[in-house]
CSV table of C-alpha atoms and ligand atoms in Angstrom, one decimal:
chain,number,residue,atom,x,y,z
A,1,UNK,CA,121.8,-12.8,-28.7
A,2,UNK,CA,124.0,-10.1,-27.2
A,3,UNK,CA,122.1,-6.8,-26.8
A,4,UNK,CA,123.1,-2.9,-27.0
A,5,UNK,CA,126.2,-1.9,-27.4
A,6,UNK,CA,127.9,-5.1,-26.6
A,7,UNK,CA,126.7,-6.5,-30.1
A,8,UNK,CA,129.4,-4.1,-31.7
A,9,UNK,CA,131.1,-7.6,-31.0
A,10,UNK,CA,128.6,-9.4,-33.1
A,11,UNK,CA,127.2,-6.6,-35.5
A,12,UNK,CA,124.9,-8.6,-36.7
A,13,UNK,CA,121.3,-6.8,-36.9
A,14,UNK,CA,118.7,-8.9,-36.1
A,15,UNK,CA,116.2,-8.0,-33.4
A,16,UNK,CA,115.1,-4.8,-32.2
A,17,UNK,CA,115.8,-5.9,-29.0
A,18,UNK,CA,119.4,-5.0,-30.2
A,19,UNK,CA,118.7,-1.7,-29.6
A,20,UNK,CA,117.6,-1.3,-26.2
A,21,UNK,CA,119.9,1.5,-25.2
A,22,UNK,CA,119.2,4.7,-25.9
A,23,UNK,CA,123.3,6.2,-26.7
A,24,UNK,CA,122.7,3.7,-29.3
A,25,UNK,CA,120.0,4.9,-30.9
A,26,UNK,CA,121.0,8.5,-30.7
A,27,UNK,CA,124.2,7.9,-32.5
A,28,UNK,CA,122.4,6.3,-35.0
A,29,UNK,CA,119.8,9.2,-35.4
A,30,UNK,CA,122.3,11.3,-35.1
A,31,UNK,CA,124.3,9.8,-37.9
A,32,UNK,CA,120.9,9.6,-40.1
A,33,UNK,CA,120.0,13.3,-39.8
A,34,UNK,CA,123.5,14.1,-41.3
A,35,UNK,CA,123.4,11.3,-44.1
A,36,UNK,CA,120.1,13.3,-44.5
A,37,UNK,CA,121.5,16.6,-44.9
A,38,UNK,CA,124.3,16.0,-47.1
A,39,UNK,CA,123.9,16.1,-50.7
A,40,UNK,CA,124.5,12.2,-52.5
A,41,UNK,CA,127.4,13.0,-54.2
A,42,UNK,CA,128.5,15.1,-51.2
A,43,UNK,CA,129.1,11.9,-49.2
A,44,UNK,CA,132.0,10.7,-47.3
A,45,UNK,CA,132.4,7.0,-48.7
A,46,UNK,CA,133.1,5.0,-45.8
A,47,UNK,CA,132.1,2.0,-47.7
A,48,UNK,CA,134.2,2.2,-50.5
A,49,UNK,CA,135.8,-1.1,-51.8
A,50,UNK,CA,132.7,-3.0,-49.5
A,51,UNK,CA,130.7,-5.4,-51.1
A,52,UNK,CA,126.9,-6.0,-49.3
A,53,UNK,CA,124.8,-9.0,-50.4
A,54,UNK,CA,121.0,-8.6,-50.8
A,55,UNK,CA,119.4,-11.6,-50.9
A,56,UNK,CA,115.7,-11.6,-50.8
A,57,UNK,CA,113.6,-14.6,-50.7
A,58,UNK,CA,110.1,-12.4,-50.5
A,59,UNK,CA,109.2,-9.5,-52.3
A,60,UNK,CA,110.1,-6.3,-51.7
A,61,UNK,CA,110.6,-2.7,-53.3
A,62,UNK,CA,111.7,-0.4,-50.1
A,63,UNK,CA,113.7,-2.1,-47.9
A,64,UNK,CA,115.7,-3.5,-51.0
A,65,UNK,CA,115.9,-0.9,-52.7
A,66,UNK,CA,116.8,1.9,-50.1
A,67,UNK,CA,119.5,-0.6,-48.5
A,68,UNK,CA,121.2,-0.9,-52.2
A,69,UNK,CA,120.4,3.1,-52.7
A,70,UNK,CA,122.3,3.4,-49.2
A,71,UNK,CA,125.3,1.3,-49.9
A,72,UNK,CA,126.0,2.7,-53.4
A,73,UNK,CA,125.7,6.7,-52.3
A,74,UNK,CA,127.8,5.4,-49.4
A,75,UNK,CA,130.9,4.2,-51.8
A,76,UNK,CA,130.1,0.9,-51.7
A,77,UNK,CA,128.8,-2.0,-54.0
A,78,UNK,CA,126.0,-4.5,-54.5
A,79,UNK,CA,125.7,-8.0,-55.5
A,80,UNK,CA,122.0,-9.0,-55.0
A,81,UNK,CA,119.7,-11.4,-55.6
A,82,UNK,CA,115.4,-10.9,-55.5
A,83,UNK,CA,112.7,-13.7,-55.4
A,84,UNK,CA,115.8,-15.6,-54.3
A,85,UNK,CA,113.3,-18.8,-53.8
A,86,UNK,CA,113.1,-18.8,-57.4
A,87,UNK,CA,116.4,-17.3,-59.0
A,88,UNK,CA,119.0,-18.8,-56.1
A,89,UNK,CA,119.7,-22.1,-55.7
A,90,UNK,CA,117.1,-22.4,-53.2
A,91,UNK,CA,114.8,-23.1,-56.4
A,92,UNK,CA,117.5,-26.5,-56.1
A,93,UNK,CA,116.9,-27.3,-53.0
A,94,UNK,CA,120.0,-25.6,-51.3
A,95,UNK,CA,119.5,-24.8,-47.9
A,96,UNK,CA,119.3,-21.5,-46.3
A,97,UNK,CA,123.0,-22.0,-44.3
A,98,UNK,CA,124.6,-23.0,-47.1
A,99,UNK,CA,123.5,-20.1,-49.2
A,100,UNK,CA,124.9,-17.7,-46.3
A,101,UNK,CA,127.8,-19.6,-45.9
A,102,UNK,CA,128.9,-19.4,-50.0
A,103,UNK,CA,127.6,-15.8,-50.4
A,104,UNK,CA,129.6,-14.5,-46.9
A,105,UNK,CA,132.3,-15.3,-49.0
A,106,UNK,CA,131.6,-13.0,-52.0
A,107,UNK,CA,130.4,-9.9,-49.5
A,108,UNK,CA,130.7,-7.9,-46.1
A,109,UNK,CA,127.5,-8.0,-44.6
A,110,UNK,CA,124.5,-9.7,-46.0
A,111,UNK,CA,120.7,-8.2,-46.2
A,112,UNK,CA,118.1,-10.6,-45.7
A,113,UNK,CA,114.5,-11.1,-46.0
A,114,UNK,CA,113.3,-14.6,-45.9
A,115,UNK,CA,109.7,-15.9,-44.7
A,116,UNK,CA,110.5,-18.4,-42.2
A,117,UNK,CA,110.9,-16.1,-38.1
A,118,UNK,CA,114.6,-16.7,-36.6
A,119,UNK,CA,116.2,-17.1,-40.4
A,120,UNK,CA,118.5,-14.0,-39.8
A,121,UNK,CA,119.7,-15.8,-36.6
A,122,UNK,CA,119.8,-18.8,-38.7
A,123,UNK,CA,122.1,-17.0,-40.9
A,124,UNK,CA,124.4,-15.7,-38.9
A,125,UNK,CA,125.2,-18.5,-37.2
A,126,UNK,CA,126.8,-19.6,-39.9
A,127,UNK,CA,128.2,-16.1,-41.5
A,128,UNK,CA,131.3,-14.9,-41.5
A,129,UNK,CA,130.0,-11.7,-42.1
A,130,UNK,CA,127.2,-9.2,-40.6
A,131,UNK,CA,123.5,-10.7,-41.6
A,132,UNK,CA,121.1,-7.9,-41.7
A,133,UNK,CA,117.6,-9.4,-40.9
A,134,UNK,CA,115.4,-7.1,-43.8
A,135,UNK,CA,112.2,-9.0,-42.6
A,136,UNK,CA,111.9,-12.9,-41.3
A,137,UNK,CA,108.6,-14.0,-41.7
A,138,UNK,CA,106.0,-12.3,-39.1
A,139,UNK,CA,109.1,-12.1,-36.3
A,140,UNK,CA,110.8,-8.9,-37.0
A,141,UNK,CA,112.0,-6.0,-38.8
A,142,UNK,CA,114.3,-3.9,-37.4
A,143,UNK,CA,115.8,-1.4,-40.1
A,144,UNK,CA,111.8,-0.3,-40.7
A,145,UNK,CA,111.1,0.5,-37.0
A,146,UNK,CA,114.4,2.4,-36.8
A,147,UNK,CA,113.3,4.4,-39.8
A,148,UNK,CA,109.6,4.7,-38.0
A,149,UNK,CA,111.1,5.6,-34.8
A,150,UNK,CA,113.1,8.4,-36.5
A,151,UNK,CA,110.7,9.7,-38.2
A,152,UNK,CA,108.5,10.1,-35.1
A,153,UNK,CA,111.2,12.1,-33.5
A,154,UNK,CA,112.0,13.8,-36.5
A,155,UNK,CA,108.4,15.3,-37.4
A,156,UNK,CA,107.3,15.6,-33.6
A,157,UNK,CA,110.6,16.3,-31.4
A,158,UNK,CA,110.2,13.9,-28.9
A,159,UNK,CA,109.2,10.3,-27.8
A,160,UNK,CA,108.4,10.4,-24.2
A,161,UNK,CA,104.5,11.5,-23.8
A,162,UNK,CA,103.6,10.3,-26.7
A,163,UNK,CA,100.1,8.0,-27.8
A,164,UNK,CA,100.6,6.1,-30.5
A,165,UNK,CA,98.1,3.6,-32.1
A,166,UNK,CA,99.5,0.7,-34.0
A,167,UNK,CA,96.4,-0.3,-36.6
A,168,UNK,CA,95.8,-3.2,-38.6
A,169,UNK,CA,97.3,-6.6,-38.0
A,170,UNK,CA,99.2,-6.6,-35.0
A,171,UNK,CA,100.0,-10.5,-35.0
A,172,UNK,CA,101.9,-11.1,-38.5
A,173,UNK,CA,103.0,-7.5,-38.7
A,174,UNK,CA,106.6,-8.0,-38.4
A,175,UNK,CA,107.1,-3.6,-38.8
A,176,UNK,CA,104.7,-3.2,-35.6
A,177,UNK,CA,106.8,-6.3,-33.7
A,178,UNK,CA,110.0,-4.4,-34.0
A,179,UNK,CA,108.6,-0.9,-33.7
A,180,UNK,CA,106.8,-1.8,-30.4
A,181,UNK,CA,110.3,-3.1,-28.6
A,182,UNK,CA,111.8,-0.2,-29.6
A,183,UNK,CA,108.8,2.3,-28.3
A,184,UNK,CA,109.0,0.2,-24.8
A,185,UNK,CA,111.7,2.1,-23.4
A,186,UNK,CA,110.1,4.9,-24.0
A,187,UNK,CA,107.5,6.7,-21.8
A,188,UNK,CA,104.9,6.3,-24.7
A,189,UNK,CA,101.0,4.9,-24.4
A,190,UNK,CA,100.5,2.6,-27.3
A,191,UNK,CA,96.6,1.3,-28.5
A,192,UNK,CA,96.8,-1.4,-30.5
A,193,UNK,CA,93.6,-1.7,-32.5
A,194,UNK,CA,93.3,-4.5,-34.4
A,195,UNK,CA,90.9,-7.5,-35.4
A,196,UNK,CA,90.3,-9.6,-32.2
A,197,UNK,CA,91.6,-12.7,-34.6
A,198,UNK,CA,94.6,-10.5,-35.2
A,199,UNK,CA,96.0,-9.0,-31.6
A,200,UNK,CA,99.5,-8.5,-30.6
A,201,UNK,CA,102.0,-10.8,-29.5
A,202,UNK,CA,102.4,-10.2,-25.4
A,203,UNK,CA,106.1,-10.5,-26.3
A,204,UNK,CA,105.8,-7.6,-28.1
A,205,UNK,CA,103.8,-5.2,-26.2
A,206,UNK,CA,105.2,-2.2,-24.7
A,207,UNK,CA,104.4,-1.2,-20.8
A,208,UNK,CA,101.5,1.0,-21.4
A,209,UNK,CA,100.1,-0.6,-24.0
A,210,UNK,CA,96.1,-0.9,-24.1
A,211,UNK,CA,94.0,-3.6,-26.7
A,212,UNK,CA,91.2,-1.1,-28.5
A,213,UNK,CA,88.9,-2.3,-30.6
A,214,UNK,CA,87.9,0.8,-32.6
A,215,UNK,CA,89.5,3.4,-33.8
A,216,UNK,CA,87.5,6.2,-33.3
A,217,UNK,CA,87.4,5.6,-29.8
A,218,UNK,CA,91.1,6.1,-29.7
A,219,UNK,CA,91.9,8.8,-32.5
A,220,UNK,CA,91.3,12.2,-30.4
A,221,UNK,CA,94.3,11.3,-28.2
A,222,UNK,CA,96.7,9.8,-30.7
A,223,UNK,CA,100.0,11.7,-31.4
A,224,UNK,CA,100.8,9.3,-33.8
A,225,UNK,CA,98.6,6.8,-36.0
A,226,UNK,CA,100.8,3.8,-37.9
A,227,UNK,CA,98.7,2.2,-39.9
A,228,UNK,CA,99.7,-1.8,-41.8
A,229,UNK,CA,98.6,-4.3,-44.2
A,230,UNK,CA,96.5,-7.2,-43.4
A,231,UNK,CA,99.6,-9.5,-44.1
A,232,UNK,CA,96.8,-11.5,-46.5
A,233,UNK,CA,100.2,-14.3,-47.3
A,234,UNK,CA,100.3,-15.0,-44.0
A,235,UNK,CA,97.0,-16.3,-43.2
A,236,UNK,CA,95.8,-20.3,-43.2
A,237,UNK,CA,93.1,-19.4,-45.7
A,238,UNK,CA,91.1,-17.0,-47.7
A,239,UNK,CA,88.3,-17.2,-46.0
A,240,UNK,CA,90.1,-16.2,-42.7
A,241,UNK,CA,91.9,-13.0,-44.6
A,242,UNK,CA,88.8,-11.7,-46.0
A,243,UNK,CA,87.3,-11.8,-42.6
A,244,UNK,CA,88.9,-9.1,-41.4
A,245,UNK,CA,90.5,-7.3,-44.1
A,246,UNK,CA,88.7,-4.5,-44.1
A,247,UNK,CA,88.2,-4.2,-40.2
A,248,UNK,CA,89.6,-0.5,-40.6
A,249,UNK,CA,90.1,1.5,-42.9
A,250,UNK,CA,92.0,5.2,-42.4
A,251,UNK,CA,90.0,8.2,-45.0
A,252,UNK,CA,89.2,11.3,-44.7
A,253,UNK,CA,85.8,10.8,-42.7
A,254,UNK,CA,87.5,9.0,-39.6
A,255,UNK,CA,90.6,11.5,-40.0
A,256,UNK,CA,88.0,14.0,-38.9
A,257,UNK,CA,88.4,12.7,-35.7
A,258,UNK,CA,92.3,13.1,-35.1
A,259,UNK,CA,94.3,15.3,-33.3
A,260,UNK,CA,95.5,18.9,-35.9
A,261,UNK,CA,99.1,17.7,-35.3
A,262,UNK,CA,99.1,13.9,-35.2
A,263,UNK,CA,101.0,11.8,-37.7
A,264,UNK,CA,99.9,9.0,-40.1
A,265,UNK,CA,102.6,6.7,-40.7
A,266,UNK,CA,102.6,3.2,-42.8
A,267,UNK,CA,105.3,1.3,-43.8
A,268,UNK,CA,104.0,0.9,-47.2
A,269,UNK,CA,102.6,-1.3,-49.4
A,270,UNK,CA,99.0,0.1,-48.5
A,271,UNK,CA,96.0,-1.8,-49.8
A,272,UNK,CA,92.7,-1.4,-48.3
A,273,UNK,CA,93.4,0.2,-45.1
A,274,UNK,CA,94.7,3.4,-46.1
A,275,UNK,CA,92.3,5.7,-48.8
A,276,UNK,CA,94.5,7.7,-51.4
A,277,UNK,CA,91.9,10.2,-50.4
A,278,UNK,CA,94.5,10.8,-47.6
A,279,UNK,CA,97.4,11.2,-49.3
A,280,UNK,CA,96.5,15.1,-49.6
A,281,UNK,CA,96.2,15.8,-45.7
A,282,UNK,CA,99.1,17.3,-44.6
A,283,UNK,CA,99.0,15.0,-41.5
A,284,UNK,CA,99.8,12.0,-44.2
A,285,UNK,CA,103.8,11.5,-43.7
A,286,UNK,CA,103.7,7.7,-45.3
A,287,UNK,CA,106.0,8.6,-48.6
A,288,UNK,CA,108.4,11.3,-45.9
A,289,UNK,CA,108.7,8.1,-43.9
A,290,UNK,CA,110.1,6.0,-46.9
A,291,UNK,CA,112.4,8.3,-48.0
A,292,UNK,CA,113.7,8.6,-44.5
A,293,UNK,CA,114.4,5.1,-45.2
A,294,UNK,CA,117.6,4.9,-47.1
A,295,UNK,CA,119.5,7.6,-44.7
A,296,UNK,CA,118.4,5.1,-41.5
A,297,UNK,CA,119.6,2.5,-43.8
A,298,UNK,CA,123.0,4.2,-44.5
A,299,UNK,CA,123.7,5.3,-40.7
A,300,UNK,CA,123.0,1.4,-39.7
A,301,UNK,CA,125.4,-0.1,-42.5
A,302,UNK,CA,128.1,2.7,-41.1
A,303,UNK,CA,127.4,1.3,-38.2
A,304,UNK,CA,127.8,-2.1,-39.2
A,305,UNK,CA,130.9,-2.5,-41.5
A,306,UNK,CA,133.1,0.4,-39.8
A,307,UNK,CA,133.6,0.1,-36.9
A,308,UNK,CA,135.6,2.8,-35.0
A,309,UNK,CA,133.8,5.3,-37.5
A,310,UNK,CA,130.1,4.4,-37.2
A,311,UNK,CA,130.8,3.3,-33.2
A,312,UNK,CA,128.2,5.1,-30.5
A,313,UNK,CA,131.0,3.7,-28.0
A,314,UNK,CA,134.3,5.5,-30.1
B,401,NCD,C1,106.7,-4.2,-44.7
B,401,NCD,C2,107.2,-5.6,-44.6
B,401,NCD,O1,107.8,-6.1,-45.6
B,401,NCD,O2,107.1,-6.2,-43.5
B,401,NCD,N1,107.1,-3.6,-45.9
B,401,NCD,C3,108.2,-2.8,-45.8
B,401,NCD,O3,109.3,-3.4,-45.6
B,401,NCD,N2,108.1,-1.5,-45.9
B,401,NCD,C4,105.2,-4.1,-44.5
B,401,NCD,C5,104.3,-5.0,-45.3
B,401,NCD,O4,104.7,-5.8,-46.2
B,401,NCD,O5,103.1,-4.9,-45.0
């Protein structure tokens, strides 16, 4: 896959490796903090007479719904489908290529979530149009750590010199995958604490990034604390989920031990891991993080389907 700035060739957004360059991901901050500003109906509509595709073959309620929200304050239209396993014609035993192939006849990009890692890539090998991988399996998610690495900038002004700890489970988590290539070129120490059945991907893990086991050894020093699910679909059994399920869990008695100023984040759905308890700290910035995500959202489909107009390279 063609990286940075040359993949305005291929826009195709599939890996966060993508986004290794940092003019890049300034533009597209840039271009998210003035979506932000704007009111919706204020809006230039760079997408008008666009169609985008969501197709979604796991479930989902923010990615797919703050990509549609995006495209539709941004003058352009959906055509979607959800549990696509079920209500495409997957449920007939249609492949995944031939799906993309049909449907990148109908639209201009395509949104996609499937389960199986590499199905974005899958997809746009065959597309005629820009695939946007919304979440393949435990690989990646790039649109969510875009929107997690703005948000960090946004509510603490900076990246370099900052620790972060990535909680919870580090080896299906596709949000922590993506997020962790992208902090790499920063000057940032990450602790990932998670079950030892459950560690990080070396492929994934950033420069300084240090294996912790608990997480009140590491909370004093984190700037930042990103909590996830235990992804319980992705594990061989029950028994092997409800082993460490409940390995940590983020309420008000451990947040006694974080820094005044640090951040929680979580890309949302909680379960266990995260006590609504929390919620009413005013270092909780979960539900700000979420909404961040339809302006991300909007600045990457600019991005995407106008080139010339959404270009970091003019
Ligand atoms: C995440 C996902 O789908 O990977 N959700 C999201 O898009 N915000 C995280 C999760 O499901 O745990």
């Amino acid at each position: 896959m063609e990286v940075g700035v040359s993949s305005r060739l291929t826009p195709h957004v599939l890996s966060t490796t993508q986004f290794i360059d940092r003019s890049l991901l300034d533009h597209l901050f840039e271009r998210t903090a003035a979506f932000k500003q704007v009111k919706a109906w204020q809006q230039t509509k760079p997408l008008s007479g666009k169609v985008v595709a969501t197709i979604f073959y796991e479930p989902s309620t923010r990615t797919r719904l703050s990509f549609e929200s995006a495209v539709l304050t941004l003058g352009g239209q959906i055509i979607s489908t959800e549990s696509a396993g079920h209500f495409s014609s997957a449920a007939k035993g249609e492949t995944l290529e031939d799906t993309i192939r049909v449907v990148s006849a109908y639209a201009d990009a395509i949104v996609l979530r499937h389960p199986d890692v590499g199905a974005a890539e899958r997809a746009a090998a065959v597309s005629n149009v820009p695939i946007i991988n919304a979440g393949d399996g435990l690989g990646e998610h790039p649109s969510q750590a875009l929107l997690d690495l703005f948000t960090i900038h946004e509510l603490k002004a900076r990246l370099d010199g900052l620790t972060i700890a990535l909680v919870g489970d580090l080896r299906y988590g596709r949000t922590v995958h993506s997020l962790s290539t992208l902090l790499s070129q920063y000057d940032v120490a990450v602790y990932g604490v998670a079950p030892p059945q459950i560690p990080m991907p070396d492929k994934y893990k950033t420069p300084r990034y240090k294996p912790a086991d608990t997480l009140n050894a590491v909370l004093p020093e984190c700037d930042v604390i990103y909590m996830t699910r235990i992804q319980k679909e992705r594990f061989e059994s029950v028994a092997d989920y409800d082993a460490v399920k409940d390995f940590f869990v983020l309420d008000n008695t451990v947040m006694k031990q974080a820094k005044r100023d640090a951040i929680i984040l979580h890309p949302l759905p909680r379960v266990n891991e995260l006590a609504p308890e929390v919620d009413a700290d005013p270092r909780a910035k979960y539900f700000e993080q979420a909404a961040n995500g339809k302006y991300v959202r909007m600045a990457l489909l600019e991005w995407v389907l106008t080139p010339g107009l959404g270009d970091a390279s003019g």
